[in-house]
């Protein structure tokens, strides 16, 4: 079945991976671009890249309502457990976790990570997620600067990459083009832009650059928009 996803605004996605719902960085309450509400989501797995409020978002409520495990770093999983989430999986950078229908490897990300209450959120991460049945693979970068070791992530053969393009807090459009050249994905999806004035971007101008300067196909969605990653033919 492969990977299908809906952009929920900012860095929040509801992905269907071989038919299983996986929610990423579910910042919905207070997100002006939010395409859904926490009550509408019923994931089997939740992935949280770091502790900042615009990623942590509604994680606790969604995890409690769904019972879905939350995959994050050790410090975040401990914080979640202390805040009433029963099943938090504390991985760390470079480690692979097996969740049945997917494996999830935590990648490095160059950013920071603290909770809205000021407590320490460990190191920020990205994710390499591999669908067991279809074999399709995604890279969700989280919040990060450009780094040249993205080439190592590219060596893993990425079908679709999710990259921040907003600038100011993360890499911007120009560095995202350099990132795509390292990662070499078949498809690339922009995130973490247009949520607030400091991160406003021209996504269609970005898409033109991706098409002209890289081998990836840009997928620009409106909040709520969906895309299915086609098989390699
Ligand atoms: Ni952040
Ligand atoms: Mn952020």
Tab-separated table of C-alpha atoms and ligand atoms in Angstrom:
chain	number	residue	atom	x	y	z
A	1	UNK	CA	0.000	0.000	0.000
A	2	UNK	CA	2.897	2.324	0.636
A	3	UNK	CA	3.036	5.794	2.134
A	4	UNK	CA	0.171	8.271	1.931
A	5	UNK	CA	0.072	11.471	3.978
A	6	UNK	CA	-1.997	14.494	4.885
A	7	UNK	CA	-0.380	17.787	5.898
A	8	UNK	CA	-2.064	19.144	9.042
A	9	UNK	CA	-0.142	22.447	9.017
A	10	UNK	CA	3.349	23.397	10.348
A	11	UNK	CA	5.261	20.103	10.862
A	12	UNK	CA	2.173	18.036	11.707
A	13	UNK	CA	1.272	15.131	9.429
A	14	UNK	CA	-1.145	12.240	9.528
A	15	UNK	CA	0.582	9.541	7.506
A	16	UNK	CA	-0.898	6.249	6.440
A	17	UNK	CA	1.952	3.796	6.139
A	18	UNK	CA	0.877	0.507	4.576
A	19	UNK	CA	-2.584	1.449	5.896
A	20	UNK	CA	-1.549	2.289	9.487
A	21	UNK	CA	-1.957	5.845	10.848
A	22	UNK	CA	1.213	7.488	12.154
A	23	UNK	CA	0.969	11.058	13.429
A	24	UNK	CA	4.031	13.326	13.380
A	25	UNK	CA	4.569	16.406	15.612
A	26	UNK	CA	0.845	17.031	16.239
A	27	UNK	CA	0.727	20.772	16.945
A	28	UNK	CA	-2.950	21.522	16.273
A	29	UNK	CA	-4.378	23.535	19.169
A	30	UNK	CA	-3.143	27.100	18.651
A	31	UNK	CA	-1.814	26.339	15.157
A	32	UNK	CA	-3.413	28.850	12.739
A	33	UNK	CA	-2.906	26.408	9.829
A	34	UNK	CA	-4.285	23.344	11.638
A	35	UNK	CA	-6.294	21.214	9.234
A	36	UNK	CA	-7.923	19.047	11.887
A	37	UNK	CA	-8.477	18.691	15.629
A	38	UNK	CA	-6.830	16.224	18.031
A	39	UNK	CA	-10.147	14.371	18.476
A	40	UNK	CA	-10.229	13.499	14.767
A	41	UNK	CA	-6.957	11.561	14.894
A	42	UNK	CA	-6.658	7.915	15.911
A	43	UNK	CA	-3.040	6.967	15.270
A	44	UNK	CA	-1.362	3.636	15.929
A	45	UNK	CA	1.954	5.424	16.471
A	46	UNK	CA	3.014	9.001	17.274
A	47	UNK	CA	6.454	10.386	16.394
A	48	UNK	CA	7.699	13.483	18.196
A	49	UNK	CA	10.904	15.118	16.903
A	50	UNK	CA	11.648	17.411	19.858
A	51	UNK	CA	10.073	19.137	22.853
A	52	UNK	CA	9.277	22.608	21.499
A	53	UNK	CA	5.622	23.570	21.858
A	54	UNK	CA	5.044	23.848	18.113
A	55	UNK	CA	5.835	20.095	17.846
A	56	UNK	CA	4.800	18.656	21.233
A	57	UNK	CA	1.431	20.335	20.667
A	58	UNK	CA	-1.419	17.925	21.410
A	59	UNK	CA	0.782	14.843	21.823
A	60	UNK	CA	-0.357	14.071	25.389
A	61	UNK	CA	-4.068	14.295	24.570
A	62	UNK	CA	-3.765	12.235	21.374
A	63	UNK	CA	-1.605	9.597	23.068
A	64	UNK	CA	-4.034	9.286	25.977
A	65	UNK	CA	-7.093	9.047	23.729
A	66	UNK	CA	-5.582	6.589	21.247
A	67	UNK	CA	-3.224	4.622	23.475
A	68	UNK	CA	-0.677	4.857	20.658
A	69	UNK	CA	2.983	4.621	21.636
A	70	UNK	CA	4.953	7.858	21.337
A	71	UNK	CA	8.442	7.557	19.850
A	72	UNK	CA	10.805	10.310	20.949
A	73	UNK	CA	14.134	10.710	22.714
A	74	UNK	CA	14.801	9.464	26.249
A	75	UNK	CA	14.237	12.825	27.987
A	76	UNK	CA	10.956	13.453	26.172
A	77	UNK	CA	9.678	9.939	26.868
A	78	UNK	CA	10.398	10.432	30.579
A	79	UNK	CA	8.562	13.805	30.564
A	80	UNK	CA	5.603	12.254	28.740
A	81	UNK	CA	5.431	9.400	31.239
A	82	UNK	CA	5.381	11.944	34.075
A	83	UNK	CA	2.560	13.775	32.261
A	84	UNK	CA	0.283	10.761	31.977
A	85	UNK	CA	1.382	9.059	28.741
A	86	UNK	CA	1.651	5.348	29.517
A	87	UNK	CA	3.499	4.183	26.417
A	88	UNK	CA	6.439	6.417	25.518
A	89	UNK	CA	9.378	4.810	23.735
A	90	UNK	CA	12.631	6.531	24.619
A	91	UNK	CA	15.047	5.957	21.768
A	92	UNK	CA	18.152	8.015	21.020
A	93	UNK	CA	20.045	9.285	17.996
A	94	UNK	CA	21.140	6.552	15.586
A	95	UNK	CA	18.949	3.894	17.178
A	96	UNK	CA	16.353	1.819	15.357
A	97	UNK	CA	13.056	0.805	16.944
A	98	UNK	CA	10.780	-1.915	15.565
A	99	UNK	CA	7.059	-1.097	15.808
A	100	UNK	CA	5.748	-3.949	13.675
A	101	UNK	CA	4.441	-2.288	10.543
A	102	UNK	CA	7.355	0.174	10.540
A	103	UNK	CA	10.868	0.597	11.837
A	104	UNK	CA	11.859	4.041	13.096
A	105	UNK	CA	15.460	5.246	13.242
A	106	UNK	CA	16.205	8.477	15.084
A	107	UNK	CA	18.539	10.736	13.125
A	108	UNK	CA	20.509	13.688	14.391
A	109	UNK	CA	19.100	17.188	13.928
A	110	UNK	CA	20.901	20.473	14.568
A	111	UNK	CA	18.504	22.535	16.658
A	112	UNK	CA	17.565	22.744	20.362
A	113	UNK	CA	14.890	21.072	22.466
A	114	UNK	CA	13.168	22.311	25.597
A	115	UNK	CA	9.606	21.928	26.849
A	116	UNK	CA	7.208	24.873	27.070
A	117	UNK	CA	7.636	24.648	30.877
A	118	UNK	CA	11.382	25.208	30.418
A	119	UNK	CA	12.522	21.693	31.285
A	120	UNK	CA	15.260	19.987	29.294
A	121	UNK	CA	14.088	18.131	26.185
A	122	UNK	CA	17.257	16.254	25.222
A	123	UNK	CA	18.681	16.433	21.721
A	124	UNK	CA	16.315	17.100	18.816
A	125	UNK	CA	15.857	14.365	16.223
A	126	UNK	CA	14.587	13.500	12.788
A	127	UNK	CA	13.209	10.115	11.727
A	128	UNK	CA	13.858	7.560	9.027
A	129	UNK	CA	10.710	5.454	8.809
A	130	UNK	CA	10.629	2.257	6.759
A	131	UNK	CA	7.356	0.569	5.876
A	132	UNK	CA	7.699	-3.159	6.472
A	133	UNK	CA	5.252	-4.392	3.835
A	134	UNK	CA	5.864	-1.996	0.930
A	135	UNK	CA	9.480	-1.153	1.727
A	136	UNK	CA	8.869	2.558	1.118
A	137	UNK	CA	11.015	4.850	3.238
A	138	UNK	CA	10.620	8.437	4.437
A	139	UNK	CA	12.922	10.923	6.120
A	140	UNK	CA	11.259	13.487	8.388
A	141	UNK	CA	13.954	16.020	9.261
A	142	UNK	CA	12.213	17.710	12.200
A	143	UNK	CA	13.593	21.165	12.963
A	144	UNK	CA	17.176	21.348	11.777
A	145	UNK	CA	19.890	23.327	10.091
A	146	UNK	CA	21.532	21.965	6.963
A	147	UNK	CA	24.239	19.376	7.691
A	148	UNK	CA	26.398	17.465	5.234
A	149	UNK	CA	25.781	14.099	6.915
A	150	UNK	CA	22.357	14.259	5.285
A	151	UNK	CA	24.293	12.478	2.522
A	152	UNK	CA	24.459	9.407	4.796
A	153	UNK	CA	20.682	9.556	5.159
A	154	UNK	CA	20.473	9.746	1.356
A	155	UNK	CA	22.522	6.545	1.122
A	156	UNK	CA	19.551	4.761	2.728
A	157	UNK	CA	17.432	5.388	-0.434
A	158	UNK	CA	14.692	7.808	0.608
A	159	UNK	CA	11.379	7.801	-1.261
A	160	UNK	CA	10.065	10.986	0.332
A	161	UNK	CA	11.764	13.646	2.479
A	162	UNK	CA	9.989	16.177	4.702
A	163	UNK	CA	12.135	19.284	5.176
A	164	UNK	CA	11.628	22.571	7.003
A	165	UNK	CA	11.908	25.577	4.682
A	166	UNK	CA	10.719	28.409	6.928
A	167	UNK	CA	14.133	29.858	7.793
A	168	UNK	CA	14.667	31.868	11.019
A	169	UNK	CA	14.250	28.826	13.340
A	170	UNK	CA	15.456	26.154	10.887
A	171	UNK	CA	17.077	25.931	7.471
A	172	UNK	CA	15.422	28.050	4.828
A	173	UNK	CA	14.701	27.530	1.150
A	174	UNK	CA	18.274	27.945	-0.135
A	175	UNK	CA	19.745	25.466	2.344
A	176	UNK	CA	16.856	23.076	1.712
A	177	UNK	CA	17.961	22.863	-1.939
A	178	UNK	CA	21.436	21.869	-0.746
A	179	UNK	CA	19.835	19.349	1.650
A	180	UNK	CA	17.865	17.758	-1.195
A	181	UNK	CA	21.096	17.263	-3.141
A	182	UNK	CA	22.518	15.355	-0.168
A	183	UNK	CA	19.370	13.321	0.527
A	184	UNK	CA	18.428	12.548	-3.107
A	185	UNK	CA	14.773	11.684	-2.363
A	186	UNK	CA	12.258	10.878	-5.101
A	187	UNK	CA	9.791	13.370	-3.591
A	188	UNK	CA	10.273	16.283	-1.201
A	189	UNK	CA	7.655	17.974	0.973
A	190	UNK	CA	8.146	21.399	2.597
A	191	UNK	CA	7.052	22.009	6.195
A	192	UNK	CA	7.511	24.480	9.064
A	193	UNK	CA	6.592	27.562	6.998
A	194	UNK	CA	3.788	30.158	6.779
A	195	UNK	CA	2.584	29.451	10.327
A	196	UNK	CA	3.768	32.853	11.552
A	197	UNK	CA	5.361	35.944	9.934
A	198	UNK	CA	9.044	35.087	10.624
A	199	UNK	CA	8.698	31.840	8.648
A	200	UNK	CA	6.599	33.009	5.698
A	201	UNK	CA	7.864	31.564	2.395
A	202	UNK	CA	6.882	31.398	-1.270
A	203	UNK	CA	6.331	27.644	-1.604
A	204	UNK	CA	5.707	27.745	-5.368
A	205	UNK	CA	8.976	29.609	-5.926
A	206	UNK	CA	10.684	26.973	-3.774
A	207	UNK	CA	9.050	24.207	-5.837
A	208	UNK	CA	10.380	25.754	-9.056
A	209	UNK	CA	13.881	25.745	-7.643
A	210	UNK	CA	13.538	22.101	-6.558
A	211	UNK	CA	12.389	21.105	-10.055
A	212	UNK	CA	15.122	23.085	-11.806
A	213	UNK	CA	18.056	22.339	-9.504
A	214	UNK	CA	17.498	18.848	-8.078
A	215	UNK	CA	16.262	15.428	-9.215
A	216	UNK	CA	13.431	15.405	-6.640
A	217	UNK	CA	9.764	16.111	-7.337
A	218	UNK	CA	8.382	18.827	-5.002
A	219	UNK	CA	5.005	18.174	-3.376
A	220	UNK	CA	3.469	21.420	-2.099
A	221	UNK	CA	0.202	20.895	-0.246
A	222	UNK	CA	-2.339	23.235	1.256
A	223	UNK	CA	-3.123	22.391	4.899
A	224	UNK	CA	-5.395	19.343	4.735
A	225	UNK	CA	-3.963	18.295	1.374
A	226	UNK	CA	-2.970	14.682	0.733
A	227	UNK	CA	-0.456	12.824	-1.424
A	228	UNK	CA	0.223	9.140	-2.098
A	229	UNK	CA	3.801	8.169	-2.842
A	230	UNK	CA	3.771	6.096	-6.037
A	231	UNK	CA	5.737	2.870	-6.307
A	232	UNK	CA	8.981	2.872	-8.240
A	233	UNK	CA	8.182	1.579	-11.730
B	1	LIG	NI1	11.892	23.645	17.347
B	2	LIG	MN1	9.602	24.292	15.373
